[in-house]
Coordinates of C-alpha atoms and ligand atoms in Angstrom, one line a residue:
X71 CA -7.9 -70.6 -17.0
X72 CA -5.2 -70.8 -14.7
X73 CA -5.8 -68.0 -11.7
X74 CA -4.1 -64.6 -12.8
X75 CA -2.7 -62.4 -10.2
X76 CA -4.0 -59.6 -9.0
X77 CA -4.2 -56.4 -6.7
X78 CA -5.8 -56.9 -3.3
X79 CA -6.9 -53.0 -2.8
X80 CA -6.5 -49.9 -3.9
X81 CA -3.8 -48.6 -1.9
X82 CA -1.9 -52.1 -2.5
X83 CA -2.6 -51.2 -6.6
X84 CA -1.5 -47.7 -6.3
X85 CA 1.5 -48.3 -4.2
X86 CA 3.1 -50.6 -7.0
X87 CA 1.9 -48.0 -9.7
X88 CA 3.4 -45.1 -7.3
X89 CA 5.9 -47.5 -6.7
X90 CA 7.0 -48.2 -10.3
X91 CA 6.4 -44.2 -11.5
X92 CA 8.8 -43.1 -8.4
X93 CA 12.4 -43.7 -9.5
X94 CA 15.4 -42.9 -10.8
X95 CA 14.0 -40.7 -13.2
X96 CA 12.5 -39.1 -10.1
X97 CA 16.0 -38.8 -7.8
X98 CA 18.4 -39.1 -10.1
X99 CA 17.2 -37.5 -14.0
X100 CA 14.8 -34.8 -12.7
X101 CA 17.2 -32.7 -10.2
X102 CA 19.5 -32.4 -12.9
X103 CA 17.5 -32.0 -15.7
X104 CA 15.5 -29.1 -13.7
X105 CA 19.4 -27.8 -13.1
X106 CA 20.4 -28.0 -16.7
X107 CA 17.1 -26.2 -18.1
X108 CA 16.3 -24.0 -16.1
X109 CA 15.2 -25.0 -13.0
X110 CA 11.2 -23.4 -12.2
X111 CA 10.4 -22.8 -15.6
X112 CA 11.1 -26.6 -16.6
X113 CA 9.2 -27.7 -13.6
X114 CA 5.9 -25.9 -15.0
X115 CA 6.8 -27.4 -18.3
X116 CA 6.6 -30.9 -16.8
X117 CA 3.7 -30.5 -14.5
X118 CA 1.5 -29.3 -17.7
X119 CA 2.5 -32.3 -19.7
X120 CA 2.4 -34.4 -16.6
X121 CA -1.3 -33.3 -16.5
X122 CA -2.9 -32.7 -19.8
X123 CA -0.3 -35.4 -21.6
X124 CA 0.8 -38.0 -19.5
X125 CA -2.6 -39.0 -17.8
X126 CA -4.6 -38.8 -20.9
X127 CA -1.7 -42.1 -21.8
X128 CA -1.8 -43.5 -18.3
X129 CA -5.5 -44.1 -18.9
X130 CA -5.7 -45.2 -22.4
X131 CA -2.8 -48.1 -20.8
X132 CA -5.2 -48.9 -17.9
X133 CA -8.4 -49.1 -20.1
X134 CA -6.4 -51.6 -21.8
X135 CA -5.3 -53.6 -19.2
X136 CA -8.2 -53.5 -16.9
X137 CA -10.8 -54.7 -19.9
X138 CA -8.6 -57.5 -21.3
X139 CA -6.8 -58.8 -17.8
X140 CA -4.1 -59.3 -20.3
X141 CA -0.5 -58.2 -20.8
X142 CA 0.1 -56.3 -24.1
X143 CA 0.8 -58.5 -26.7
X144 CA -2.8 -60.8 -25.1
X145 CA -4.5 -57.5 -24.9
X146 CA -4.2 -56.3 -28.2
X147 CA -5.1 -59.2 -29.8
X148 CA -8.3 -59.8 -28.1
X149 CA -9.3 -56.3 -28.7
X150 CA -8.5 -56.7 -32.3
X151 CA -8.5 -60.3 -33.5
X152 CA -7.1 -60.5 -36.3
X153 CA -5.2 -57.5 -37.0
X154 CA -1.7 -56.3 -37.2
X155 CA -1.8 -55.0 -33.6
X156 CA -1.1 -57.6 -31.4
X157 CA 2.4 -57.0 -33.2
X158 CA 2.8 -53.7 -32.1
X159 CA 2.3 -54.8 -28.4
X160 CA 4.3 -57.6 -29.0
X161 CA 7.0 -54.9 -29.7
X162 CA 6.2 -53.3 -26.1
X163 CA 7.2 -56.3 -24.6
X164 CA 10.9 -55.6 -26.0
X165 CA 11.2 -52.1 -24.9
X166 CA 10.9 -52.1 -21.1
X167 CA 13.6 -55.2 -21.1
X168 CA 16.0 -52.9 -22.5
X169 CA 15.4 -50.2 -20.4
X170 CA 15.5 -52.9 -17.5
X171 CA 19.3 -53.6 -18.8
X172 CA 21.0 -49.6 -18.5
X173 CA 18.4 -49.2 -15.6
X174 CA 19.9 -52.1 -13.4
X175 CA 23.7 -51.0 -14.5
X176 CA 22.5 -47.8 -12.7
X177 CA 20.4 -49.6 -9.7
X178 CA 23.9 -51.5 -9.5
X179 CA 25.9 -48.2 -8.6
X180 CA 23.4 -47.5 -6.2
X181 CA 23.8 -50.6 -4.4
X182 CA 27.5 -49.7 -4.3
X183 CA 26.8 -46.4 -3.0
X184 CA 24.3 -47.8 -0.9
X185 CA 27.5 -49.8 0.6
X186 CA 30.1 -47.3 0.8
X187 CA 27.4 -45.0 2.9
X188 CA 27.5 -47.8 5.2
X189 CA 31.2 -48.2 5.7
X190 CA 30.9 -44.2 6.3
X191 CA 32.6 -43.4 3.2
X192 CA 31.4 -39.9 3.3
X193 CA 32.5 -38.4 6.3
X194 CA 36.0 -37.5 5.3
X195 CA 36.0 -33.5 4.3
X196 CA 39.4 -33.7 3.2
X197 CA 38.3 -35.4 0.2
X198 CA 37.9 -32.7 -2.5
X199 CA 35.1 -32.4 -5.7
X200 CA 37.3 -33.7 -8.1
X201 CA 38.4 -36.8 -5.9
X202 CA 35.0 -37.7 -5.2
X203 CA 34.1 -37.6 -9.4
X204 CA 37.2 -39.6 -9.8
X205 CA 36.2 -42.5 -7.7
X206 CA 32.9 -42.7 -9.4
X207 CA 34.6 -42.5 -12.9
X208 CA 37.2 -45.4 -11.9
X209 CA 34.3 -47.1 -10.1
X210 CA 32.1 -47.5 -13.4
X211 CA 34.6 -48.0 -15.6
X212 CA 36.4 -51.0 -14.2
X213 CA 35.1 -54.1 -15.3
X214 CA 34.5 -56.3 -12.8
X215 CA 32.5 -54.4 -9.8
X216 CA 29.9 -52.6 -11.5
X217 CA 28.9 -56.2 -13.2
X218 CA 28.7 -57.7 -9.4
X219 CA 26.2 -54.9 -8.3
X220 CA 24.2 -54.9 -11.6
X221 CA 23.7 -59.0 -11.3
X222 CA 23.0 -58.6 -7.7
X223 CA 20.3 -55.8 -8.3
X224 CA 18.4 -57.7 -11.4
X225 CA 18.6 -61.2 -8.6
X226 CA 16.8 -58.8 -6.0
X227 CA 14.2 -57.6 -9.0
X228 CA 13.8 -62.1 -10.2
X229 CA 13.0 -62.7 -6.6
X230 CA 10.3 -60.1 -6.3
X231 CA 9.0 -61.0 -9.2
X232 CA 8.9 -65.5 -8.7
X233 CA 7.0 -64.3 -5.6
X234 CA 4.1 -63.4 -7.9
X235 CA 1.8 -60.2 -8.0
X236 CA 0.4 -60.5 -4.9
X237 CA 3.3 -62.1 -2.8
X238 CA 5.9 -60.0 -4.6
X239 CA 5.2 -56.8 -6.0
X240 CA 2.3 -56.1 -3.8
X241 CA 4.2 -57.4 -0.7
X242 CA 7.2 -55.4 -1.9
X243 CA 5.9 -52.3 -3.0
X244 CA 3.5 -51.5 0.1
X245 CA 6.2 -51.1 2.1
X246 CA 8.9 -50.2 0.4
X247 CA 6.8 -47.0 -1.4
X248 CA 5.8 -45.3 1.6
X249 CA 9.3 -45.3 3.3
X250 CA 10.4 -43.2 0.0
X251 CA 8.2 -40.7 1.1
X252 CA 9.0 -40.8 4.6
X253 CA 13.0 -41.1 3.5
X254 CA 12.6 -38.3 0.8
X255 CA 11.3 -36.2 3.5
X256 CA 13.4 -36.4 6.2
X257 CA 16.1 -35.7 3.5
X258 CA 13.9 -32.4 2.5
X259 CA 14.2 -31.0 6.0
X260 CA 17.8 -31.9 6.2
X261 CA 18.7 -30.1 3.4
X262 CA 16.1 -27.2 2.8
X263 CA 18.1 -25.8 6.9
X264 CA 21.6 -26.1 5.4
X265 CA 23.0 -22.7 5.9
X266 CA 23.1 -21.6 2.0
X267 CA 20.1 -23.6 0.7
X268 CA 18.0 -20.8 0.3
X269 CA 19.7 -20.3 -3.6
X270 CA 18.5 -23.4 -4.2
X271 CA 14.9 -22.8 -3.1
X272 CA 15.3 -19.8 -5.0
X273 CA 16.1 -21.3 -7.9
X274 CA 13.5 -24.0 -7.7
X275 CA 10.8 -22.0 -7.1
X276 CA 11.5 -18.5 -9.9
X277 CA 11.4 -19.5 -13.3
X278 CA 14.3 -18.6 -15.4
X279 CA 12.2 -18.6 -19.3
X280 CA 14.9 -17.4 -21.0
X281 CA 16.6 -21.3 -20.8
X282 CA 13.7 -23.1 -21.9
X283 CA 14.8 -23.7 -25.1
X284 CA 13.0 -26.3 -27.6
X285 CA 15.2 -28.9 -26.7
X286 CA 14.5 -28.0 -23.3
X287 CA 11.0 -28.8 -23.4
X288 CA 11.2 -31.8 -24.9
X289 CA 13.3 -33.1 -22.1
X290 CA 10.4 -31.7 -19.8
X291 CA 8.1 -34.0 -22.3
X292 CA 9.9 -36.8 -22.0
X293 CA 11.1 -36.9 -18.5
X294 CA 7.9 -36.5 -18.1
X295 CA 6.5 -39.9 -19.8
X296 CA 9.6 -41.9 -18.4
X297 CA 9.0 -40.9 -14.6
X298 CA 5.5 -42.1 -15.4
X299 CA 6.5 -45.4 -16.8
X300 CA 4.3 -44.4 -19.8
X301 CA 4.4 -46.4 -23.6
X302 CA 5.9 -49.7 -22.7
X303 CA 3.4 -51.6 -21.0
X304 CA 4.3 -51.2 -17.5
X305 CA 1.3 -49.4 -16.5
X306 CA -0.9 -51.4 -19.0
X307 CA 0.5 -54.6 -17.5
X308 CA -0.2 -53.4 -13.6
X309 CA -3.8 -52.4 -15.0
X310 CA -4.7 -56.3 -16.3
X311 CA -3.9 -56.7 -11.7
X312 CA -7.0 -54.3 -11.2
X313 CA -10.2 -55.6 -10.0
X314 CA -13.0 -54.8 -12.0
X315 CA -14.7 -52.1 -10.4
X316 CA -11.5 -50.6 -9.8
X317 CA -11.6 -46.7 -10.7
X318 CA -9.2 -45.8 -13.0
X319 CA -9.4 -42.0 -13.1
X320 CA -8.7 -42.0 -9.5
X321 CA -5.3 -44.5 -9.7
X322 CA -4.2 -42.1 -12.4
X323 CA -4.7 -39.5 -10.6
X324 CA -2.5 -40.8 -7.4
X325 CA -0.2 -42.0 -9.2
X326 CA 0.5 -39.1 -11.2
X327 CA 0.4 -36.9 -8.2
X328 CA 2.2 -39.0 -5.9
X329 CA 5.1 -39.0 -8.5
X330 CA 5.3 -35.5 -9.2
X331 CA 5.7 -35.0 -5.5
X332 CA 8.1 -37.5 -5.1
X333 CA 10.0 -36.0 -8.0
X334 CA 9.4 -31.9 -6.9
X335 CA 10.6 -33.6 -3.3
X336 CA 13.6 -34.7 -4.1
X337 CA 14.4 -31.5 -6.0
X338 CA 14.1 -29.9 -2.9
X339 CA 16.0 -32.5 -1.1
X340 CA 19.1 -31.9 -3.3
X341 CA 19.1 -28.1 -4.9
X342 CA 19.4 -26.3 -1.7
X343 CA 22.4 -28.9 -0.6
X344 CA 23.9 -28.3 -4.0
X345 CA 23.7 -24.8 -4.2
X346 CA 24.8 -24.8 -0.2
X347 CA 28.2 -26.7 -1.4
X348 CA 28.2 -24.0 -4.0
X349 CA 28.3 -26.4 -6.5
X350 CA 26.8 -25.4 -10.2
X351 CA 23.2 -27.2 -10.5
X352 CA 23.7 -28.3 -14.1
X353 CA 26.5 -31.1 -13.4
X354 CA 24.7 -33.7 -15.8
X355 CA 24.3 -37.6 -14.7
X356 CA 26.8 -37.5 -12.6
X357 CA 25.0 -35.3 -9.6
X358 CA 24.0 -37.8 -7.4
X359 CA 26.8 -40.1 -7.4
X360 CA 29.8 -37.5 -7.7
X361 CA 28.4 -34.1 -6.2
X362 CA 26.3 -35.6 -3.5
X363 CA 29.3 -37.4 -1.9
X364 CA 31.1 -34.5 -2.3
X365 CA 28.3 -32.7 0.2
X366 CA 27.9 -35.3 2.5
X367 CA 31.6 -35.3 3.2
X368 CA 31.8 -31.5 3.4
X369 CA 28.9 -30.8 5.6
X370 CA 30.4 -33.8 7.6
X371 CA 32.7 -31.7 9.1
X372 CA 30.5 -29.9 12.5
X373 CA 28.7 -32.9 12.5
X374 CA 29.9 -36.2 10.8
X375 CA 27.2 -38.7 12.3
X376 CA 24.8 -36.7 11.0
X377 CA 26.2 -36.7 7.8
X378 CA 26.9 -40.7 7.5
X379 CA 23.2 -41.0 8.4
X380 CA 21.9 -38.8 5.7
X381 CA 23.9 -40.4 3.2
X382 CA 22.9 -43.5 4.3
X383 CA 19.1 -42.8 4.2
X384 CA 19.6 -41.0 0.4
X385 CA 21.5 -44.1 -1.4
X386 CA 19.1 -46.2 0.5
X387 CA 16.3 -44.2 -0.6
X388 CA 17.6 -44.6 -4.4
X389 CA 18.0 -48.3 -4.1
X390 CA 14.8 -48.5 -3.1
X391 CA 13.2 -46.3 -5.8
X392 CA 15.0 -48.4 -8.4
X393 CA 13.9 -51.4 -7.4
X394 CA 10.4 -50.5 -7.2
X395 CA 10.6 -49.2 -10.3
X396 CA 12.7 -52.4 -12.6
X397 CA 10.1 -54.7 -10.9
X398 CA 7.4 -53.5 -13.2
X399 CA 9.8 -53.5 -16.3
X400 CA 10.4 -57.3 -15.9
X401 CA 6.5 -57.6 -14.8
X402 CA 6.0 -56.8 -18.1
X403 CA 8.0 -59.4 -20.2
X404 CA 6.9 -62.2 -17.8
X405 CA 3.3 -61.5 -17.8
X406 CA 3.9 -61.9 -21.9
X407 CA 5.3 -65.0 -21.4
X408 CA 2.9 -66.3 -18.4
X409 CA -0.2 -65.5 -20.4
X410 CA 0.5 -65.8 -24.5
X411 CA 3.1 -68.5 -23.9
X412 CA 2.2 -70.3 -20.5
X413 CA 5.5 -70.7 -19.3
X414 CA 5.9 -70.7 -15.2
X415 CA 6.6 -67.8 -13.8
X416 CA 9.6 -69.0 -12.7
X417 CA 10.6 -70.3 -15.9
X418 CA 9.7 -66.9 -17.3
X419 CA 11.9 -64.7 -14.9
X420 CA 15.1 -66.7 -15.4
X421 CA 14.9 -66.5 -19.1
X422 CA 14.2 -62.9 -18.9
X423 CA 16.5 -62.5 -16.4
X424 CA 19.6 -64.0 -18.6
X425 CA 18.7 -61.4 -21.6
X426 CA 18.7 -58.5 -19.6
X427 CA 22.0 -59.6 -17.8
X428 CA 23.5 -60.1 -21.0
X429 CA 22.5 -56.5 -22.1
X430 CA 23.3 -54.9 -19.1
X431 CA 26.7 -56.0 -18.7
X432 CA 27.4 -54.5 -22.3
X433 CA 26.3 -51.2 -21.3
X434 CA 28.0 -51.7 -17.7
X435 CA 31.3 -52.2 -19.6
X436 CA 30.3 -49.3 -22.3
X437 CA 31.6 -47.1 -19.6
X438 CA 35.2 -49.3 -19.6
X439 CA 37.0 -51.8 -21.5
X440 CA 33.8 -50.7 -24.6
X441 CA 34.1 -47.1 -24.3
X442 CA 35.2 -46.8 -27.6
X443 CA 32.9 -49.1 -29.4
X444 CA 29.9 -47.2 -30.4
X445 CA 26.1 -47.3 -32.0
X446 CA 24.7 -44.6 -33.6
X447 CA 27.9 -42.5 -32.8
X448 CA 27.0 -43.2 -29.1
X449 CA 27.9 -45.5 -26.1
X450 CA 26.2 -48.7 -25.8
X451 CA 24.4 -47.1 -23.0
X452 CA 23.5 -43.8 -24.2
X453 CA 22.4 -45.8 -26.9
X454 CA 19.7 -48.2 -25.4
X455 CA 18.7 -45.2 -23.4
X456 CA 18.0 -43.1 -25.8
X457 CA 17.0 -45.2 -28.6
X458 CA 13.9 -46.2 -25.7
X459 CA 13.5 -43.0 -24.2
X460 CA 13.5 -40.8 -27.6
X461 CA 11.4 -43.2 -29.7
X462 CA 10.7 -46.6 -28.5
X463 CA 8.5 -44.9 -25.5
X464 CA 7.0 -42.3 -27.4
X465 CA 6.3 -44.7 -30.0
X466 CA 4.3 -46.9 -27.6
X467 CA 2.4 -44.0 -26.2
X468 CA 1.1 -43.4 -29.6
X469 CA -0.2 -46.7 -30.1
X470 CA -2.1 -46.8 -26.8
X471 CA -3.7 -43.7 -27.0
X472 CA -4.2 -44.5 -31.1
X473 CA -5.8 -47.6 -30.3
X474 CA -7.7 -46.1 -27.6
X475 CA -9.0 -43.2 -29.3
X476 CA -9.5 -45.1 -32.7
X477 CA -9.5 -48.7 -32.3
X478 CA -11.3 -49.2 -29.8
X479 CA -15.5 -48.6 -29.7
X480 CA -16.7 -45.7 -27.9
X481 CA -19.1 -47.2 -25.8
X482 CA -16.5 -50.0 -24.4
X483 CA -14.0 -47.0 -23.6
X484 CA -16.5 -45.5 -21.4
X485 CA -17.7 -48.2 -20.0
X486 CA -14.5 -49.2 -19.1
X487 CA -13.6 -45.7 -17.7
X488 CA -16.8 -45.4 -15.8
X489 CA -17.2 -48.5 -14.6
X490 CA -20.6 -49.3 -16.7
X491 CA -22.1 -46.2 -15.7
X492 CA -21.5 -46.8 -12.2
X493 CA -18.9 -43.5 -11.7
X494 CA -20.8 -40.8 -11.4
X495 CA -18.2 -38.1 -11.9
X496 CA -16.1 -40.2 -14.1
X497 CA -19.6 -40.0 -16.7
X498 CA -19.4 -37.0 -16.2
X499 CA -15.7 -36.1 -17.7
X500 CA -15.2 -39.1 -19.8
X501 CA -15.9 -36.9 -22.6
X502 CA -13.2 -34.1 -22.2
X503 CA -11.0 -37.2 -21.1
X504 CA -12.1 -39.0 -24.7
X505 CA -11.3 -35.6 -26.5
X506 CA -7.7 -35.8 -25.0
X507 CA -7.2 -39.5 -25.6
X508 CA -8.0 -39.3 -29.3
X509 CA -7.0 -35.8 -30.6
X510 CA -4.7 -34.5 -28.4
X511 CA -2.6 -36.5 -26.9
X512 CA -1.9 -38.7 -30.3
X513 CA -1.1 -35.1 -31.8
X514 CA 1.2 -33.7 -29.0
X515 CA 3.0 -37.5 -29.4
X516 CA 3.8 -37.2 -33.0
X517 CA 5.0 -33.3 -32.6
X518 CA 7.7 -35.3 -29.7
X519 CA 8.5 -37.9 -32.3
X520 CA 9.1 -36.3 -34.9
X521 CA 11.0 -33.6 -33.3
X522 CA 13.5 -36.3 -31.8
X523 CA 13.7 -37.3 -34.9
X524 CA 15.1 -34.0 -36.2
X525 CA 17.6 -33.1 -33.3
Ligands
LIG851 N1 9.4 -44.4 -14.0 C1 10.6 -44.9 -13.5 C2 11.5 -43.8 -13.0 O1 11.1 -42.7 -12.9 C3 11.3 -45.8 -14.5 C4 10.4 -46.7 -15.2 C5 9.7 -47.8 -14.7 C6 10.2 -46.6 -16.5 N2 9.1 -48.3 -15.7 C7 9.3 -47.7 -16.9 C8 10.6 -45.8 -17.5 C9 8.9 -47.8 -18.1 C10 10.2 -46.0 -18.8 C11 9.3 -46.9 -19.1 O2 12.6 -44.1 -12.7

């Protein structure tokens, strides 16, 4: 069999999981879902599910890809020749590709952003609120530009991705993910001394129950299992890259806590300079592309190099994120077609690369010249995002830890979890972990679905 790539270390392997969980869901959905539903309470809503939901799915997507060394349509079927459920994971290959398409739209804007910060763009305080949301509305609904960022961002993701797992994504990610932090933080501090941020520590830190309504936490639940990448194979995918004796408790377990930093970082990295700009924390999608300007350019005014830096270092810090994180959604899709249909990996990227473009440039122009063409009653946008995000993810989680917790024998679960015996404390919780792959976490899954389903 031709050689398969795969993860030189541990860090290497956790840095692209990190790397891939650590996105725009983290920067860009989270602050403004925690402003919408109110703020502390949802946090503690996400950390539970992040805990006793999400990792429970993070492993049952490892233990799949670390005992086959196969992507998810390979790894079903060699689990269980002969059945229906190599279909199912052929349908995961589908999901992350349209998620890739919206996703890139958005990495495009950032790029944009990423470029106006640079031409210091931001420094001007006479520019008011309202001008700063109509630039970003004229910016995304013309046709032309947004297309130009969103090819360039899915050519940066092909490149990384030709380069192979070890000479791309590795090479990529190992840098790129510990800047975040380092970016992230130095944003933190920035914005937690603002004179006024102290409302928004407030806020992120004293839980307001009263807004946590149902549909609230489901948005905790999902946000949840789309910062972690969870349901569509990315994580499974990354998994077939481990080396055998790799532990898998402990990669969840950094992942998972690396991105719930990341994302409780950059809540504090943008709160306190919202609430600072007296600004209302629930302003939706557009936060960090209309408000954020907005407070760059209005604490620009004592000191405007200071400013231009910090809004530098945030779009750069985004365009980062995103890439890290679309990387491992096109991972998946060519890992399909590497392994089940042996095409080149080249081969592989450009073809995936066409049908993404193609998608993505329908929900670029869903904010223009389509506006008024809908699906479902929705944008073409809203309508691949939540169409993945409300069902198509879920769904997937339900057949990983299903086949997991069902499928798949007993013994080979634990051995895969412990390593043949060989983890001593991973023996030693394998059971409660087992308990929560096959009862819980299938249940708490189906109460999402079919909730979504209902609103
Ligand atoms: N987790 C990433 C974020 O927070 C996005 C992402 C990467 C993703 N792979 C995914 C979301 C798979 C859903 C499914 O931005």
């Amino acid at each position: 069999m031709k050689e398969r790539g795969s993860f030189n270390s541990r860090f290497t392997a956790i840095m692209a999981m990190a790397g891939s969980a650590i996105g725009l869901g983290n920067i860009w959905r989270f602050p403004y879902m925690v402003g919408q539903n109110g703020g502390a309470a949802f946090i503690l809503v996400y950390l539970f599910s992040a805990v006793f939901l999400c990792i429970p799915i993070f492993l049952a997507e490892s233990i799949i890809g670390k005992r086959t060394h196969l992507s998810t349509f390979g790894a079903m079927e060699k689990l269980a020749p002969g059945t229906r459920w190599k279909w199912m994971g052929f349908l995961t290959v589908f999901t992350p590709l349209i998620i890739l398409s919206y996703y890139s739209v958005v990495g495009g804007w950032s790029i944009e952003y990423f470029l106006k910060s640079l031409s210091l763009s931001f420094s001007d305080p006479a520019v008011s609120m309202d001008e700063h949301s109509a630039v970003f509305g004229g910016f995304i609904s013309s046709t032309w530009a947004p297309i130009v960022f969103h090819t360039l961002f899915l050519l940066v993701n092909a490149v990384v991705i030709i380069f192979g797992v070890r000479g791309g994504i590795e090479r990529f990610t190992k840098l790129t993910t510990p800047v975040l932090f380092v970016l992230i933080v130095l944003i933190m501090l920035y914005s937690v001394n603002l004179p006024g941020a102290a409302a928004g520590i407030d806020y992120l830190i004293h839980p307001d129950f009263s807004k946590l309504t149902g549909s609230a936490l489901l948005s905790a639940m999902g946000q949840a299992f789309f910062s972690l990448s969870l349901g569509v194979g990315c994580i499974l995918t990354y998994a077939s890259y481990l080396k055998r004796d790799e532990n898998l408790l402990a990669t969840g377990i950094f992942t998972a806590t690396f991105d719930l930093l990341f994302a409780i970082i950059a809540g504090f990295a943008i709160m306190p300079a919202v609430f600072a700009a007296g600004i209302e924390p629930g302003a939706g999608p557009g936060l960090i592309f209309e408000t954020l300007p907005f407070i760059f350019s209005t604490m620009g005014v004592d000191a405007p190099w200071l400013c231009n830096i910090v809004a530098i270092l945030f779009f750069l810090t985004i365009l980062f994120a995103a890439l890290t994180s679309s990387i491992s959604m096109l991972e998946v899709g060519v890992a399909y077609l590497v392994d089940q249909r042996k095409m080149s990996r080249t081969r592989a990227t450009a073809l995936l690369f066409a049908c993404c473009w193609a998608l993505g440039v329908l929900c670029s122009l869903s904010f223009g010249p389509l506006r008024d063409f809908h699906v479902f009653g929705m944008s073409i946008f809203d309508a691949c995002d939540h169409l993945t995000s409300d069902f198509l993810m879920t769904f997937g989680s339900l057949l990983f830890v299903f086949f997991v917790g069902w499928k798949m024998k007993k013994a080979d679960v634990r051995g895969e979890f412990t390593n043949d015996g060989s983890l001593r404390f991973n023996a030693r919780v394998f059971n409660v972990v087992y308990f929560f792959i096959r009862y819980v976490a299938p249940a708490a899954i189906i109460v999402i679905f079919v909730s979504n389903l209902l609103m």
